[in-house]
Amino acid sequence: MNAQTVIRRNNVRVLGRADGPVLMLVQGFGCDQVIWNPILPAFTDTYKVVLFDHVGTGGADPEAYDPAKYAVLEGYAADLVEILDALDLEQAIIVGHSIAGAMAVAASVQTPRIARLVLLCTAPCYVSDDGYAGGFSEEDIQGVMDAVEANYPLWARMVAPGIAGPDAGPEGEAAMAEQMCRLHPEYVRDFLRMTFATDIRHLLPQVSVPALILQSRADPLTPEAAGLYLHRFLPGSTLAELNVRGSMPHVISPRETVEAILQHLPVVRS
């Protein structure tokens, strides 16, 4: 696939300093690239910031959506790698939120173009088992899928306050619900099935680049046990806790999130 096709497919945008270090921001469930707007100003003076939309969201090409490809995490990780290749990016820092952190981990073992990972509210697996307590029960997952199938807009409005977190306030909760309701219900169904089926635990020992794990408090989607598991099995990783509640710290507390990221990145010279 040629570079322009990839760029159009994923609505890729490049902002900031043309000769700066590469910082790619990859969003998780329920949103497109506009979710990063609160933290963008902190990076565009120094970094070459790459944004894109997952196929099925935002300004991505709707004709490019392939249910079979995007039924598994590898389809999304492949897109990430193709964008790095299309832009010929090297030494990229990937900030992945939620399931996009898992995408970034999978991509990092496929390409040498990734130099560092920032995993924001990321879980390696979303189903708990005997050796892992960072996910949901099978019953809880089935309940979510049934609710999405029955009435996705209603479900989105019900869960948005929990995802945004108690620090978001009424405006933040409403904005989260609006963002989620922009998605097509069939896409949401497929994306959630992919997410709940994802398990990257076997990949963690293969990751050879530094990783910063940022864990928010009272995250209903990524409990503390998930971050601790990542830290234990990701070689050379750093775990930091954010003093913000919920699953969207980059939206609810952008300043603290930016400071935590910059604190663990190499100093950029002007």
PDB file of C-alpha atoms in Angstrom:
ATOM      1  CA  MET A   1       0.000   0.000   0.000  1.00  0.00           C
ATOM      2  CA  ASN A   2       1.476   3.358  -1.019  1.00  0.00           C
ATOM      3  CA  ALA A   3       2.073   6.138   1.492  1.00  0.00           C
ATOM      4  CA  GLN A   4      -0.700   8.457   0.331  1.00  0.00           C
ATOM      5  CA  THR A   5      -3.266   5.680   0.559  1.00  0.00           C
ATOM      6  CA  VAL A   6      -2.232   4.971   4.144  1.00  0.00           C
ATOM      7  CA  ILE A   7      -2.368   8.657   5.056  1.00  0.00           C
ATOM      8  CA  ARG A   8      -5.852   9.052   3.579  1.00  0.00           C
ATOM      9  CA  ARG A   9      -7.086   5.788   5.066  1.00  0.00           C
ATOM     10  CA  ASN A  10      -6.263   6.867   8.613  1.00  0.00           C
ATOM     11  CA  ASN A  11      -6.705  10.636   8.260  1.00  0.00           C
ATOM     12  CA  VAL A  12      -3.096  11.138   9.351  1.00  0.00           C
ATOM     13  CA  ARG A  13      -2.040  14.618  10.495  1.00  0.00           C
ATOM     14  CA  VAL A  14       1.458  15.812  11.365  1.00  0.00           C
ATOM     15  CA  LEU A  15       1.748  18.884  13.591  1.00  0.00           C
ATOM     16  CA  GLY A  16       4.448  20.744  15.456  1.00  0.00           C
ATOM     17  CA  ARG A  17       8.178  20.977  14.893  1.00  0.00           C
ATOM     18  CA  ALA A  18       9.184  19.393  11.599  1.00  0.00           C
ATOM     19  CA  ASP A  19      12.660  18.456  12.861  1.00  0.00           C
ATOM     20  CA  GLY A  20      11.576  17.485  16.365  1.00  0.00           C
ATOM     21  CA  PRO A  21      11.480  14.023  17.913  1.00  0.00           C
ATOM     22  CA  VAL A  22       8.486  11.989  16.750  1.00  0.00           C
ATOM     23  CA  LEU A  23       5.589  11.710  19.175  1.00  0.00           C
ATOM     24  CA  MET A  24       2.643   9.631  17.943  1.00  0.00           C
ATOM     25  CA  LEU A  25      -0.608   9.826  19.931  1.00  0.00           C
ATOM     26  CA  VAL A  26      -2.916   6.819  19.577  1.00  0.00           C
ATOM     27  CA  GLN A  27      -6.397   6.873  21.120  1.00  0.00           C
ATOM     28  CA  GLY A  28      -8.327   3.961  22.510  1.00  0.00           C
ATOM     29  CA  PHE A  29     -12.026   3.154  22.686  1.00  0.00           C
ATOM     30  CA  GLY A  30     -14.754   5.701  22.165  1.00  0.00           C
ATOM     31  CA  CYS A  31     -12.958   8.526  20.435  1.00  0.00           C
ATOM     32  CA  ASP A  32     -10.994   9.828  17.482  1.00  0.00           C
ATOM     33  CA  GLN A  33      -7.874  11.992  17.367  1.00  0.00           C
ATOM     34  CA  VAL A  34      -9.606  15.129  18.693  1.00  0.00           C
ATOM     35  CA  ILE A  35      -9.478  13.534  22.150  1.00  0.00           C
ATOM     36  CA  TRP A  36      -5.806  14.603  22.305  1.00  0.00           C
ATOM     37  CA  ASN A  37      -6.569  18.313  21.861  1.00  0.00           C
ATOM     38  CA  PRO A  38      -6.201  19.167  25.574  1.00  0.00           C
ATOM     39  CA  ILE A  39      -2.534  18.075  25.642  1.00  0.00           C
ATOM     40  CA  LEU A  40      -1.433  19.035  22.118  1.00  0.00           C
ATOM     41  CA  PRO A  41      -0.190  22.560  22.959  1.00  0.00           C
ATOM     42  CA  ALA A  42       2.310  21.121  25.417  1.00  0.00           C
ATOM     43  CA  PHE A  43       4.073  19.124  22.694  1.00  0.00           C
ATOM     44  CA  THR A  44       3.785  20.892  19.338  1.00  0.00           C
ATOM     45  CA  ASP A  45       6.542  23.450  20.050  1.00  0.00           C
ATOM     46  CA  THR A  46       9.086  20.707  20.655  1.00  0.00           C
ATOM     47  CA  TYR A  47       7.882  17.497  19.024  1.00  0.00           C
ATOM     48  CA  LYS A  48       6.796  16.322  15.607  1.00  0.00           C
ATOM     49  CA  VAL A  49       3.342  15.145  16.644  1.00  0.00           C
ATOM     50  CA  VAL A  50       1.550  12.496  14.586  1.00  0.00           C
ATOM     51  CA  LEU A  51      -2.203  11.990  14.948  1.00  0.00           C
ATOM     52  CA  PHE A  52      -4.530   9.611  13.127  1.00  0.00           C
ATOM     53  CA  ASP A  53      -7.979   8.049  13.285  1.00  0.00           C
ATOM     54  CA  HIS A  54      -8.622   4.340  13.520  1.00  0.00           C
ATOM     55  CA  VAL A  55     -10.535   3.110  10.490  1.00  0.00           C
ATOM     56  CA  GLY A  56     -14.182   3.319  11.457  1.00  0.00           C
ATOM     57  CA  THR A  57     -13.806   6.574  13.416  1.00  0.00           C
ATOM     58  CA  GLY A  58     -13.384  10.298  12.788  1.00  0.00           C
ATOM     59  CA  GLY A  59     -12.111  11.281   9.365  1.00  0.00           C
ATOM     60  CA  ALA A  60     -10.710   7.862   8.437  1.00  0.00           C
ATOM     61  CA  ASP A  61     -11.831   6.354   5.142  1.00  0.00           C
ATOM     62  CA  PRO A  62     -15.047   4.424   5.929  1.00  0.00           C
ATOM     63  CA  GLU A  63     -14.607   2.310   2.795  1.00  0.00           C
ATOM     64  CA  ALA A  64     -11.367   0.927   4.250  1.00  0.00           C
ATOM     65  CA  TYR A  65     -13.129  -0.801   7.135  1.00  0.00           C
ATOM     66  CA  ASP A  66     -12.621  -4.566   6.944  1.00  0.00           C
ATOM     67  CA  PRO A  67     -14.471  -6.474   9.691  1.00  0.00           C
ATOM     68  CA  ALA A  68     -12.125  -9.442   9.399  1.00  0.00           C
ATOM     69  CA  LYS A  69      -8.941  -7.349   9.640  1.00  0.00           C
ATOM     70  CA  TYR A  70     -10.168  -5.273  12.554  1.00  0.00           C
ATOM     71  CA  ALA A  71     -11.622  -8.206  14.482  1.00  0.00           C
ATOM     72  CA  VAL A  72      -8.170  -8.654  16.047  1.00  0.00           C
ATOM     73  CA  LEU A  73      -5.651  -6.297  17.609  1.00  0.00           C
ATOM     74  CA  GLU A  74      -3.097  -7.173  14.938  1.00  0.00           C
ATOM     75  CA  GLY A  75      -5.148  -5.288  12.335  1.00  0.00           C
ATOM     76  CA  TYR A  76      -4.826  -2.056  14.280  1.00  0.00           C
ATOM     77  CA  ALA A  77      -1.157  -2.663  15.087  1.00  0.00           C
ATOM     78  CA  ALA A  78      -0.520  -3.191  11.368  1.00  0.00           C
ATOM     79  CA  ASP A  79      -2.061   0.206  10.607  1.00  0.00           C
ATOM     80  CA  LEU A  80       0.208   1.833  13.177  1.00  0.00           C
ATOM     81  CA  VAL A  81       3.294   0.259  11.600  1.00  0.00           C
ATOM     82  CA  GLU A  82       2.132   1.236   8.098  1.00  0.00           C
ATOM     83  CA  ILE A  83       1.742   4.874   9.187  1.00  0.00           C
ATOM     84  CA  LEU A  84       5.282   4.896  10.589  1.00  0.00           C
ATOM     85  CA  ASP A  85       6.510   3.434   7.307  1.00  0.00           C
ATOM     86  CA  ALA A  86       4.457   5.816   5.148  1.00  0.00           C
ATOM     87  CA  LEU A  87       5.915   8.850   6.916  1.00  0.00           C
ATOM     88  CA  ASP A  88       9.381   7.232   7.148  1.00  0.00           C
ATOM     89  CA  LEU A  89       9.546   7.956  10.876  1.00  0.00           C
ATOM     90  CA  GLU A  90      12.396   6.819  13.096  1.00  0.00           C
ATOM     91  CA  GLN A  91      12.904   6.716  16.876  1.00  0.00           C
ATOM     92  CA  ALA A  92       9.190   7.301  17.447  1.00  0.00           C
ATOM     93  CA  ILE A  93       7.681   7.708  20.896  1.00  0.00           C
ATOM     94  CA  ILE A  94       4.219   6.129  20.938  1.00  0.00           C
ATOM     95  CA  VAL A  95       1.659   7.284  23.487  1.00  0.00           C
ATOM     96  CA  GLY A  96      -1.128   4.722  23.540  1.00  0.00           C
ATOM     97  CA  HIS A  97      -4.276   5.187  25.602  1.00  0.00           C
ATOM     98  CA  SER A  98      -6.244   2.190  26.856  1.00  0.00           C
ATOM     99  CA  ILE A  99      -6.388  -0.584  24.211  1.00  0.00           C
ATOM    100  CA  ALA A 100      -4.159   1.558  21.966  1.00  0.00           C
ATOM    101  CA  GLY A 101      -1.370   0.910  24.456  1.00  0.00           C
ATOM    102  CA  ALA A 102      -1.702  -2.774  23.625  1.00  0.00           C
ATOM    103  CA  MET A 103      -1.601  -1.858  19.927  1.00  0.00           C
ATOM    104  CA  ALA A 104       1.631   0.045  20.557  1.00  0.00           C
ATOM    105  CA  VAL A 105       3.176  -2.889  22.414  1.00  0.00           C
ATOM    106  CA  ALA A 106       2.299  -5.243  19.547  1.00  0.00           C
ATOM    107  CA  ALA A 107       3.705  -2.797  16.986  1.00  0.00           C
ATOM    108  CA  SER A 108       6.924  -2.316  18.954  1.00  0.00           C
ATOM    109  CA  VAL A 109       7.918  -5.952  18.503  1.00  0.00           C
ATOM    110  CA  GLN A 110       7.291  -5.700  14.746  1.00  0.00           C
ATOM    111  CA  THR A 111       9.232  -2.574  13.780  1.00  0.00           C
ATOM    112  CA  PRO A 112      12.505  -0.893  14.783  1.00  0.00           C
ATOM    113  CA  ARG A 113      10.924   2.515  14.128  1.00  0.00           C
ATOM    114  CA  ILE A 114       9.561   2.659  17.699  1.00  0.00           C
ATOM    115  CA  ALA A 115      12.025   3.818  20.359  1.00  0.00           C
ATOM    116  CA  ARG A 116       9.825   4.320  23.428  1.00  0.00           C
ATOM    117  CA  LEU A 117       6.325   3.557  24.711  1.00  0.00           C
ATOM    118  CA  VAL A 118       4.026   5.547  26.983  1.00  0.00           C
ATOM    119  CA  LEU A 119       1.154   3.305  28.085  1.00  0.00           C
ATOM    120  CA  LEU A 120      -1.684   5.403  29.477  1.00  0.00           C
ATOM    121  CA  CYS A 121      -4.352   3.432  31.374  1.00  0.00           C
ATOM    122  CA  THR A 122      -3.377   0.285  29.482  1.00  0.00           C
ATOM    123  CA  ALA A 123      -4.222  -3.316  30.311  1.00  0.00           C
ATOM    124  CA  PRO A 124      -2.442  -6.302  28.746  1.00  0.00           C
ATOM    125  CA  CYS A 125      -5.640  -8.370  28.917  1.00  0.00           C
ATOM    126  CA  TYR A 126      -9.283  -7.556  29.637  1.00  0.00           C
ATOM    127  CA  VAL A 127     -10.410 -10.926  30.996  1.00  0.00           C
ATOM    128  CA  SER A 128      -9.391 -12.015  34.480  1.00  0.00           C
ATOM    129  CA  ASP A 129      -8.161 -15.568  35.020  1.00  0.00           C
ATOM    130  CA  ASP A 130      -6.377 -17.571  37.696  1.00  0.00           C
ATOM    131  CA  GLY A 131      -3.079 -15.780  37.122  1.00  0.00           C
ATOM    132  CA  TYR A 132      -4.352 -12.319  36.297  1.00  0.00           C
ATOM    133  CA  ALA A 133      -6.768  -9.977  38.072  1.00  0.00           C
ATOM    134  CA  GLY A 134      -6.628  -6.940  35.809  1.00  0.00           C
ATOM    135  CA  GLY A 135      -9.687  -7.659  33.691  1.00  0.00           C
ATOM    136  CA  PHE A 136     -13.401  -8.396  33.776  1.00  0.00           C
ATOM    137  CA  SER A 137     -15.373 -11.574  34.297  1.00  0.00           C
ATOM    138  CA  GLU A 138     -16.945 -13.327  31.332  1.00  0.00           C
ATOM    139  CA  GLU A 139     -20.368 -12.457  32.769  1.00  0.00           C
ATOM    140  CA  ASP A 140     -19.536  -8.746  32.925  1.00  0.00           C
ATOM    141  CA  ILE A 141     -18.300  -8.778  29.327  1.00  0.00           C
ATOM    142  CA  GLN A 142     -21.444 -10.500  28.100  1.00  0.00           C
ATOM    143  CA  GLY A 143     -23.510  -7.911  29.942  1.00  0.00           C
ATOM    144  CA  VAL A 144     -21.671  -5.090  28.185  1.00  0.00           C
ATOM    145  CA  MET A 145     -22.096  -6.679  24.766  1.00  0.00           C
ATOM    146  CA  ASP A 146     -25.805  -7.297  25.362  1.00  0.00           C
ATOM    147  CA  ALA A 147     -26.330  -3.667  26.399  1.00  0.00           C
ATOM    148  CA  VAL A 148     -24.450  -2.351  23.356  1.00  0.00           C
ATOM    149  CA  GLU A 149     -26.484  -4.559  21.043  1.00  0.00           C
ATOM    150  CA  ALA A 150     -29.768  -3.503  22.648  1.00  0.00           C
ATOM    151  CA  ASN A 151     -29.253   0.274  22.642  1.00  0.00           C
ATOM    152  CA  TYR A 152     -25.765   1.637  22.125  1.00  0.00           C
ATOM    153  CA  PRO A 153     -26.560   5.381  22.592  1.00  0.00           C
ATOM    154  CA  LEU A 154     -28.271   4.633  25.909  1.00  0.00           C
ATOM    155  CA  TRP A 155     -25.370   2.466  27.046  1.00  0.00           C
ATOM    156  CA  ALA A 156     -22.858   5.159  26.043  1.00  0.00           C
ATOM    157  CA  ARG A 157     -24.654   7.796  28.104  1.00  0.00           C
ATOM    158  CA  MET A 158     -24.847   5.428  31.072  1.00  0.00           C
ATOM    159  CA  VAL A 159     -21.146   4.510  31.128  1.00  0.00           C
ATOM    160  CA  ALA A 160     -19.682   7.872  30.074  1.00  0.00           C
ATOM    161  CA  PRO A 161     -19.633   9.310  33.636  1.00  0.00           C
ATOM    162  CA  GLY A 162     -17.672   6.307  34.908  1.00  0.00           C
ATOM    163  CA  ILE A 163     -15.179   6.433  32.032  1.00  0.00           C
ATOM    164  CA  ALA A 164     -14.676  10.182  32.410  1.00  0.00           C
ATOM    165  CA  GLY A 165     -14.301   9.768  36.167  1.00  0.00           C
ATOM    166  CA  PRO A 166     -15.646  11.705  39.152  1.00  0.00           C
ATOM    167  CA  ASP A 167     -13.151  14.535  38.579  1.00  0.00           C
ATOM    168  CA  ALA A 168     -14.670  15.324  35.172  1.00  0.00           C
ATOM    169  CA  GLY A 169     -17.783  17.099  36.389  1.00  0.00           C
ATOM    170  CA  PRO A 170     -21.057  17.339  34.456  1.00  0.00           C
ATOM    171  CA  GLU A 171     -19.465  19.054  31.435  1.00  0.00           C
ATOM    172  CA  GLY A 172     -16.745  16.429  31.146  1.00  0.00           C
ATOM    173  CA  GLU A 173     -19.251  13.608  31.460  1.00  0.00           C
ATOM    174  CA  ALA A 174     -21.467  15.127  28.767  1.00  0.00           C
ATOM    175  CA  ALA A 175     -18.493  15.642  26.433  1.00  0.00           C
ATOM    176  CA  MET A 176     -17.443  12.021  26.891  1.00  0.00           C
ATOM    177  CA  ALA A 177     -20.961  10.790  26.116  1.00  0.00           C
ATOM    178  CA  GLU A 178     -21.133  12.978  23.017  1.00  0.00           C
ATOM    179  CA  GLN A 179     -17.774  11.680  21.782  1.00  0.00           C
ATOM    180  CA  MET A 180     -18.854   8.074  22.264  1.00  0.00           C
ATOM    181  CA  CYS A 181     -22.234   8.606  20.603  1.00  0.00           C
ATOM    182  CA  ARG A 182     -20.503   9.787  17.414  1.00  0.00           C
ATOM    183  CA  LEU A 183     -19.434   6.207  16.720  1.00  0.00           C
ATOM    184  CA  HIS A 184     -21.498   3.788  14.665  1.00  0.00           C
ATOM    185  CA  PRO A 185     -22.999   1.050  16.881  1.00  0.00           C
ATOM    186  CA  GLU A 186     -21.764  -1.760  14.623  1.00  0.00           C
ATOM    187  CA  TYR A 187     -18.211  -0.408  14.809  1.00  0.00           C
ATOM    188  CA  VAL A 188     -18.449  -0.192  18.596  1.00  0.00           C
ATOM    189  CA  ARG A 189     -19.635  -3.790  18.773  1.00  0.00           C
ATOM    190  CA  ASP A 190     -16.684  -4.976  16.672  1.00  0.00           C
ATOM    191  CA  PHE A 191     -14.173  -2.810  18.552  1.00  0.00           C
ATOM    192  CA  LEU A 192     -15.338  -4.036  21.936  1.00  0.00           C
ATOM    193  CA  ARG A 193     -15.207  -7.658  20.834  1.00  0.00           C
ATOM    194  CA  MET A 194     -11.644  -7.084  19.607  1.00  0.00           C
ATOM    195  CA  THR A 195     -10.718  -5.395  22.871  1.00  0.00           C
ATOM    196  CA  PHE A 196     -12.131  -8.105  25.110  1.00  0.00           C
ATOM    197  CA  ALA A 197     -10.386 -10.770  23.006  1.00  0.00           C
ATOM    198  CA  THR A 198      -7.007  -9.036  23.257  1.00  0.00           C
ATOM    199  CA  ASP A 199      -4.262 -10.634  25.323  1.00  0.00           C
ATOM    200  CA  ILE A 200      -0.709  -9.360  24.823  1.00  0.00           C
ATOM    201  CA  ARG A 201       0.799 -10.905  27.934  1.00  0.00           C
ATOM    202  CA  HIS A 202       2.926 -13.230  25.821  1.00  0.00           C
ATOM    203  CA  LEU A 203       4.436 -10.235  23.993  1.00  0.00           C
ATOM    204  CA  LEU A 204       5.642  -8.349  27.056  1.00  0.00           C
ATOM    205  CA  PRO A 205       9.004 -10.156  27.431  1.00  0.00           C
ATOM    206  CA  GLN A 206       9.732  -9.412  23.748  1.00  0.00           C
ATOM    207  CA  VAL A 207       9.530  -5.627  24.166  1.00  0.00           C
ATOM    208  CA  SER A 208      13.026  -4.155  23.979  1.00  0.00           C
ATOM    209  CA  VAL A 209      12.239  -0.437  24.245  1.00  0.00           C
ATOM    210  CA  PRO A 210      11.672   1.606  27.437  1.00  0.00           C
ATOM    211  CA  ALA A 211       8.065   1.882  28.548  1.00  0.00           C
ATOM    212  CA  LEU A 212       6.388   4.347  30.880  1.00  0.00           C
ATOM    213  CA  ILE A 213       3.174   3.002  32.430  1.00  0.00           C
ATOM    214  CA  LEU A 214       0.826   5.752  33.629  1.00  0.00           C
ATOM    215  CA  GLN A 215      -1.933   4.515  35.922  1.00  0.00           C
ATOM    216  CA  SER A 216      -4.830   6.726  37.003  1.00  0.00           C
ATOM    217  CA  ARG A 217      -6.799   6.131  40.184  1.00  0.00           C
ATOM    218  CA  ALA A 218     -10.200   4.449  40.318  1.00  0.00           C
ATOM    219  CA  ASP A 219     -10.033   3.558  36.627  1.00  0.00           C
ATOM    220  CA  PRO A 220     -13.089   1.372  35.899  1.00  0.00           C
ATOM    221  CA  LEU A 221     -11.521  -0.074  32.736  1.00  0.00           C
ATOM    222  CA  THR A 222      -7.903  -0.519  33.821  1.00  0.00           C
ATOM    223  CA  PRO A 223      -7.540  -1.423  37.503  1.00  0.00           C
ATOM    224  CA  GLU A 224      -4.289  -1.058  39.380  1.00  0.00           C
ATOM    225  CA  ALA A 225      -3.626  -4.778  38.976  1.00  0.00           C
ATOM    226  CA  ALA A 226      -3.316  -4.324  35.203  1.00  0.00           C
ATOM    227  CA  GLY A 227      -0.665  -1.621  35.523  1.00  0.00           C
ATOM    228  CA  LEU A 228       1.242  -3.656  38.100  1.00  0.00           C
ATOM    229  CA  TYR A 229       1.202  -6.667  35.768  1.00  0.00           C
ATOM    230  CA  LEU A 230       2.578  -4.584  32.911  1.00  0.00           C
ATOM    231  CA  HIS A 231       5.315  -3.205  35.131  1.00  0.00           C
ATOM    232  CA  ARG A 232       6.276  -6.656  36.376  1.00  0.00           C
ATOM    233  CA  PHE A 233       6.601  -8.244  32.939  1.00  0.00           C
ATOM    234  CA  LEU A 234       7.719  -5.346  30.728  1.00  0.00           C
ATOM    235  CA  PRO A 235      11.523  -5.290  30.917  1.00  0.00           C
ATOM    236  CA  GLY A 236      12.905  -1.920  31.973  1.00  0.00           C
ATOM    237  CA  SER A 237       9.486  -0.332  32.470  1.00  0.00           C
ATOM    238  CA  THR A 238       8.613   2.533  34.825  1.00  0.00           C
ATOM    239  CA  LEU A 239       5.275   2.748  36.642  1.00  0.00           C
ATOM    240  CA  ALA A 240       3.862   6.119  37.728  1.00  0.00           C
ATOM    241  CA  GLU A 241       0.495   6.883  39.308  1.00  0.00           C
ATOM    242  CA  LEU A 242      -1.513   9.903  38.233  1.00  0.00           C
ATOM    243  CA  ASN A 243      -3.475  11.757  40.892  1.00  0.00           C
ATOM    244  CA  VAL A 244      -6.648  11.793  38.809  1.00  0.00           C
ATOM    245  CA  ARG A 245      -9.623   9.437  38.823  1.00  0.00           C
ATOM    246  CA  GLY A 246     -11.157   7.732  35.811  1.00  0.00           C
ATOM    247  CA  SER A 247     -10.047   6.452  32.430  1.00  0.00           C
ATOM    248  CA  MET A 248      -9.378   9.784  30.662  1.00  0.00           C
ATOM    249  CA  PRO A 249      -6.582  11.591  32.525  1.00  0.00           C
ATOM    250  CA  HIS A 250      -5.320  13.331  29.366  1.00  0.00           C
ATOM    251  CA  VAL A 251      -8.735  14.983  29.031  1.00  0.00           C
ATOM    252  CA  ILE A 252      -9.671  15.562  32.671  1.00  0.00           C
ATOM    253  CA  SER A 253      -6.216  16.493  33.973  1.00  0.00           C
ATOM    254  CA  PRO A 254      -4.102  17.378  30.924  1.00  0.00           C
ATOM    255  CA  ARG A 255      -1.449  19.329  32.833  1.00  0.00           C
ATOM    256  CA  GLU A 256      -0.636  16.500  35.227  1.00  0.00           C
ATOM    257  CA  THR A 257      -0.643  13.977  32.379  1.00  0.00           C
ATOM    258  CA  VAL A 258       1.733  16.096  30.301  1.00  0.00           C
ATOM    259  CA  GLU A 259       4.077  16.622  33.236  1.00  0.00           C
ATOM    260  CA  ALA A 260       4.193  12.883  33.938  1.00  0.00           C
ATOM    261  CA  ILE A 261       5.001  12.108  30.303  1.00  0.00           C
ATOM    262  CA  LEU A 262       7.679  14.794  29.946  1.00  0.00           C
ATOM    263  CA  GLN A 263       9.300  13.825  33.238  1.00  0.00           C
ATOM    264  CA  HIS A 264      10.165  10.430  31.791  1.00  0.00           C
ATOM    265  CA  LEU A 265      11.133  11.435  28.241  1.00  0.00           C
ATOM    266  CA  PRO A 266      14.662  12.415  27.185  1.00  0.00           C
ATOM    267  CA  VAL A 267      15.329  16.157  27.302  1.00  0.00           C
ATOM    268  CA  VAL A 268      14.852  17.743  23.872  1.00  0.00           C
ATOM    269  CA  ARG A 269      17.441  20.357  22.911  1.00  0.00           C
ATOM    270  CA  SER A 270      16.327  23.440  21.003  1.00  0.00           C
TER     271      SER A 270
END
